[in-house]
Amino acid sequence: MKDVMGIINLQEDNKLIRELTDKRAVESMPFAGRYRLIDFTLSSMVNSGILNVGVMLPDKPRSVLDHLRSGKDWDLARRHDGLFYLPSPSEEDSIRKGDLKNFYHNLDFFEHSSQKYVLLTSGSFVYNVDFSQMLRFHQNTSADITMVYYTAKEEQPGRNVVLETAENGLVTDLAEKPAIYDDSKVAMNVYLIEKRIFVELVRYTYEHGGQDLLMDGIIRRANEYNIYACEHDGYVAHVDSTTAYYKANMDLLQPEVWEELFMGNNSIYTKGKDEVPVQYKETAKVKNSLIANGCVIRGEVENSILFRGVTVGKGVKIKNSIIMQKCDIQDDSLVENVICDKNVVISKEKWLKGANNYPLIITKNVVI
């Protein structure tokens, strides 16, 4: 995989998750107690042997830069290759919407790299993938573009690319749909392209008025390329809405999902922090939950995920909830079906409860 450069495109539509992404990119959303969403794509690249990774920065890049820093935690702080940040164009160059302009204004980064292939991904997917298998498939089929898809097990709303393939993996149809249905083949926003083809695709499409790489560069020009797709049969979650974020976190409470993502041969890396172990006091009761380091538990926690540094007071009951970093849930409070963003304080004897299929959201730094 030393011949492959990785690109993580952070230009995401956050309309359906704006309550949690007002001041951060979707990909820097806290996830699974101690991780960020971008950790899964970046770790999969590193575990596959990719040593040159470019991050296409979003319009609000501070949270991404603070989390990734030099790339040291992913072994990407290197003298040669390593982690690179690709900024979005200045305002006068960004009249057009879409992500294609970002690729076009950073074409020199691609052209000057020593790698032969470009692996283009999104940072809002949760998976643990070995991309080296994708490279072998790409080379064996002599494809121009190779995609990765998963087979949906249930109906899901949201913007997705659905495809149809022949038995050998050749893509016969490719379309964007507002919802997906059971047994649909859904693209994971992972594309492997020879660098020469990628540069031509970006330059031609942008200079002919294109705005979106996927829609204008790949789907509308699909007949010009030999496109194949291979299947990923493991766990996949696309965090593109609040309900999807909540469901993906709750999925981790299933042992088989947790083991596949975190206990296999390939680890998921994240920014390291030195925290003391969890303190379970005499009155603490915890059932089927993930509790990160630095927490102090005096109440009851069930089917929930608590991030670093959360304090749970005596008599508190937390159920089916996500409590992010440094939240303080004070004595005798009830929290059920709730997402608390960072640094939230819920004072004594307050009861907060959301719907089973749509959680109540408490935004960052709020005191209730």
XYZ file of C-alpha atoms in Angstrom, residues 50-367:
318
model
C -0.840 3.868 3.789
C 1.859 6.335 4.865
C 0.790 9.477 2.971
C -2.567 10.906 4.072
C -4.117 14.227 3.094
C -7.026 15.676 5.078
C -9.313 17.945 3.050
C -10.231 20.463 5.746
C -13.821 21.621 6.337
C -14.965 25.222 6.717
C -14.640 24.914 10.526
C -11.310 23.103 10.889
C -10.247 23.948 14.465
C -11.648 20.806 16.115
C -10.065 18.599 13.444
C -6.670 20.270 13.775
C -6.802 20.051 17.559
C -7.560 16.322 17.430
C -5.142 15.192 14.712
C -2.283 17.642 15.381
C 0.921 16.240 13.818
C -0.558 12.776 13.300
C 1.787 11.293 15.936
C -0.919 9.096 17.476
C -1.409 7.404 14.093
C 2.340 7.143 13.377
C 2.035 9.792 10.650
C 4.514 12.362 12.049
C 7.167 11.427 9.479
C 10.120 12.986 7.719
C 8.787 11.755 4.367
C 5.084 11.580 3.571
C 2.926 11.486 6.727
C -0.120 13.666 7.486
C -0.954 16.736 5.386
C -3.723 19.314 5.722
C -5.345 20.524 2.502
C -7.161 23.841 3.141
C -10.303 24.969 1.383
C -9.868 27.795 -1.169
C -10.150 31.436 -0.185
C -13.547 33.133 -0.307
C -13.013 34.719 -3.711
C -12.319 31.251 -5.142
C -15.280 29.553 -3.477
C -18.236 30.990 -5.375
C -19.213 27.496 -6.483
C -20.674 25.122 -3.938
C -19.573 21.524 -3.529
C -16.257 19.851 -2.789
C -14.827 19.748 -6.306
C -13.252 23.202 -5.971
C -11.224 21.965 -2.977
C -9.735 19.102 -4.969
C -9.043 21.388 -7.931
C -7.181 23.988 -5.861
C -5.048 21.253 -4.263
C -4.144 19.379 -7.455
C -0.455 20.179 -6.994
C -0.443 18.026 -3.847
C -1.605 15.033 -5.868
C 0.667 15.668 -8.834
C 3.804 16.014 -6.678
C 3.187 12.883 -4.617
C 5.158 9.720 -5.350
C 2.186 7.351 -5.045
C 0.447 5.806 -8.045
C -3.075 5.496 -6.591
C -5.481 7.754 -4.696
C -7.781 6.301 -2.030
C -10.568 8.820 -1.540
C -12.734 8.460 1.571
C -15.190 10.262 3.821
C -14.611 10.698 7.555
C -18.215 10.233 8.724
C -18.345 6.425 8.414
C -17.723 3.969 11.242
C -15.926 0.804 10.073
C -12.714 -1.173 10.362
C -11.567 -2.008 6.821
C -8.415 -3.536 5.334
C -7.914 -1.437 2.201
C -5.137 -3.712 0.900
C -7.811 -6.178 -0.247
C -9.430 -3.362 -2.198
C -6.127 -2.628 -3.937
C -5.732 -6.268 -5.011
C -9.304 -6.291 -6.336
C -8.641 -3.036 -8.226
C -5.517 -4.414 -9.867
C -7.047 -7.781 -10.731
C -10.039 -6.201 -12.481
C -8.002 -3.457 -14.236
C -10.661 -0.997 -13.057
C -10.457 2.765 -13.535
C -12.411 3.307 -10.316
C -13.080 0.803 -7.542
C -15.770 1.425 -4.927
C -16.607 -0.278 -1.635
C -20.222 -0.981 -0.680
C -22.194 -2.698 2.043
C -25.555 -4.455 1.837
C -28.242 -2.679 3.863
C -30.080 -4.819 6.397
C -32.917 -2.379 6.991
C -34.574 0.667 5.480
C -32.729 3.903 6.218
C -33.452 7.552 5.344
C -30.806 9.989 4.188
C -28.811 10.818 1.074
C -26.965 7.721 -0.132
C -25.466 6.360 -3.328
C -26.980 3.013 -4.310
C -25.428 0.790 -6.956
C -26.047 -2.383 -8.900
C -23.306 -4.778 -9.943
C -22.729 -7.773 -12.180
C -21.399 -11.027 -10.720
C -17.785 -9.978 -11.346
C -18.289 -6.665 -9.502
C -18.735 -4.445 -12.572
C -21.006 -1.523 -11.660
C -24.018 -1.487 -13.981
C -25.952 1.333 -12.338
C -25.091 4.131 -9.936
C -27.577 6.601 -8.483
C -28.085 8.929 -5.534
C -31.300 8.232 -3.599
C -33.034 9.929 -0.632
C -33.491 6.588 1.176
C -32.203 3.028 1.006
C -34.094 -0.224 1.363
C -33.348 -3.691 2.647
C -30.746 -5.554 0.532
C -29.673 -2.385 -1.302
C -25.993 -2.094 -2.196
C -24.906 1.174 -0.585
C -21.650 2.961 -1.398
C -19.380 3.697 1.573
C -17.819 6.809 -0.040
C -14.574 4.902 -0.598
C -13.014 5.178 -4.075
C -9.669 3.867 -5.321
C -8.455 5.592 -8.480
C -5.154 5.730 -10.312
C -3.690 9.186 -9.687
C -3.438 9.995 -13.394
C -7.154 9.309 -13.868
C -8.100 11.174 -10.686
C -6.248 14.352 -11.710
C -7.853 14.262 -15.165
C -11.289 13.664 -13.652
C -11.009 16.610 -11.240
C -9.504 19.047 -13.733
C -11.931 18.264 -16.573
C -15.049 18.221 -14.396
C -14.240 21.460 -12.564
C -13.229 23.351 -15.689
C -16.492 22.299 -17.332
C -18.642 23.736 -14.532
C -18.862 20.789 -12.131
C -19.340 21.350 -8.416
C -19.541 17.964 -6.682
C -16.915 15.277 -7.224
C -19.293 12.367 -6.739
C -22.278 13.696 -8.676
C -20.520 15.585 -11.483
C -17.226 13.719 -11.663
C -18.228 10.080 -11.138
C -21.986 9.479 -11.445
C -22.599 11.734 -14.467
C -19.450 10.477 -16.189
C -19.854 6.831 -15.181
C -20.071 5.690 -18.808
C -16.559 7.038 -19.442
C -14.908 4.842 -16.791
C -14.551 1.175 -16.004
C -16.074 1.107 -12.498
C -16.031 -1.943 -10.213
C -17.229 -2.435 -6.641
C -16.252 -4.836 -3.866
C -18.308 -5.626 -0.773
C -17.453 -5.021 2.875
C -19.409 -7.542 4.934
C -18.545 -6.114 8.370
C -20.198 -3.446 10.486
C -20.828 -0.061 8.830
C -22.569 3.059 10.111
C -22.926 6.356 8.266
C -23.229 9.207 10.763
C -25.073 11.801 8.704
C -27.884 12.707 11.132
C -28.593 12.962 14.834
C -30.554 9.713 14.859
C -27.745 7.943 12.970
C -25.197 9.238 15.498
C -27.316 8.032 18.409
C -27.950 4.611 16.840
C -24.288 4.055 15.934
C -23.228 4.740 19.523
C -25.930 2.453 20.908
C -24.822 -0.293 18.482
C -21.498 -0.408 20.305
C -23.254 -1.787 23.378
C -23.720 -5.010 21.401
C -20.659 -7.171 22.163
C -20.337 -8.479 18.593
C -20.173 -4.943 17.149
C -17.646 -3.770 19.749
C -15.441 -6.818 19.208
C -15.432 -6.403 15.423
C -14.472 -2.728 15.547
C -12.014 -2.704 18.439
C -10.875 -6.224 19.310
C -9.685 -7.519 15.917
C -6.183 -7.543 14.443
C -6.418 -3.887 13.387
C -6.657 -1.320 16.184
C -8.505 1.994 16.122
C -6.177 4.799 17.239
C -7.078 8.156 18.743
C -5.535 11.183 20.422
C -3.937 10.051 23.655
C -4.889 11.602 26.988
C -3.640 10.729 30.466
C -6.654 10.083 32.682
C -7.084 8.268 35.973
C -9.192 5.055 35.952
C -12.951 5.203 36.513
C -13.956 5.576 40.148
C -16.953 3.405 41.043
C -18.227 4.486 44.457
C -20.208 2.260 46.847
C -23.590 3.460 45.529
C -22.674 2.969 41.839
C -24.598 0.530 39.643
C -23.531 0.100 36.008
C -25.148 -2.217 33.445
C -24.252 -2.706 29.758
C -22.464 0.624 29.384
C -19.166 2.095 28.188
C -17.460 4.273 30.788
C -14.312 6.178 29.793
C -11.375 7.017 32.049
C -11.642 9.919 34.462
C -15.320 9.367 35.331
C -16.666 9.296 38.882
C -19.819 7.182 39.283
C -22.072 7.347 42.339
C -25.452 6.696 40.674
C -26.950 4.200 38.210
C -25.905 3.943 34.545
C -27.649 1.580 32.103
C -27.270 1.117 28.332
C -25.302 4.351 28.056
C -21.957 5.759 26.940
C -20.034 8.141 29.194
C -17.009 10.014 27.871
C -13.929 11.107 29.782
C -14.310 13.080 32.998
C -18.070 12.695 33.553
C -19.325 12.994 37.129
C -22.497 11.077 38.081
C -23.946 12.095 41.447
C -25.620 9.982 44.089
C -29.189 8.929 43.273
C -28.751 9.742 39.557
C -30.286 7.416 36.939
C -28.886 7.504 33.415
C -30.409 5.248 30.765
C -30.026 4.957 26.971
C -27.990 8.158 26.858
C -24.718 9.606 25.563
C -22.892 11.883 28.000
C -19.862 13.654 26.528
C -16.685 14.951 28.163
C -16.668 16.795 31.506
C -20.436 16.718 32.043
C -21.691 16.937 35.626
C -24.928 15.085 36.410
C -25.797 16.111 39.958
C -27.647 14.189 42.702
C -31.108 12.648 42.176
C -31.389 13.582 38.488
C -32.960 11.399 35.792
C -31.472 11.305 32.282
C -33.052 8.996 29.702
C -32.734 8.980 25.888
C -30.546 12.089 25.999
C -27.385 13.300 24.247
C -25.415 15.756 26.417
C -22.668 17.615 24.593
C -19.439 18.617 26.354
C -19.376 20.487 29.682
C -23.117 20.253 30.364
C -24.264 20.625 33.978
C -27.568 19.066 35.048
C -28.327 20.343 38.530
C -29.947 18.396 41.337
C -33.345 16.691 40.918
C -33.784 17.556 37.237
C -35.552 15.033 34.980
C -34.686 14.946 31.269
C -36.228 12.409 28.905
C -36.262 12.115 25.107
C -38.143 9.812 22.743
C -36.969 6.247 22.160
C -36.206 6.899 18.489
C -35.169 10.561 18.747
C -33.054 11.643 21.736
C -33.243 14.954 23.541
C -30.131 17.015 22.754
C -28.453 19.299 25.284
C -25.930 21.538 23.550
C -22.408 22.323 24.758
C -21.817 24.273 28.003
C -25.518 24.450 28.960
C -26.517 24.495 32.639
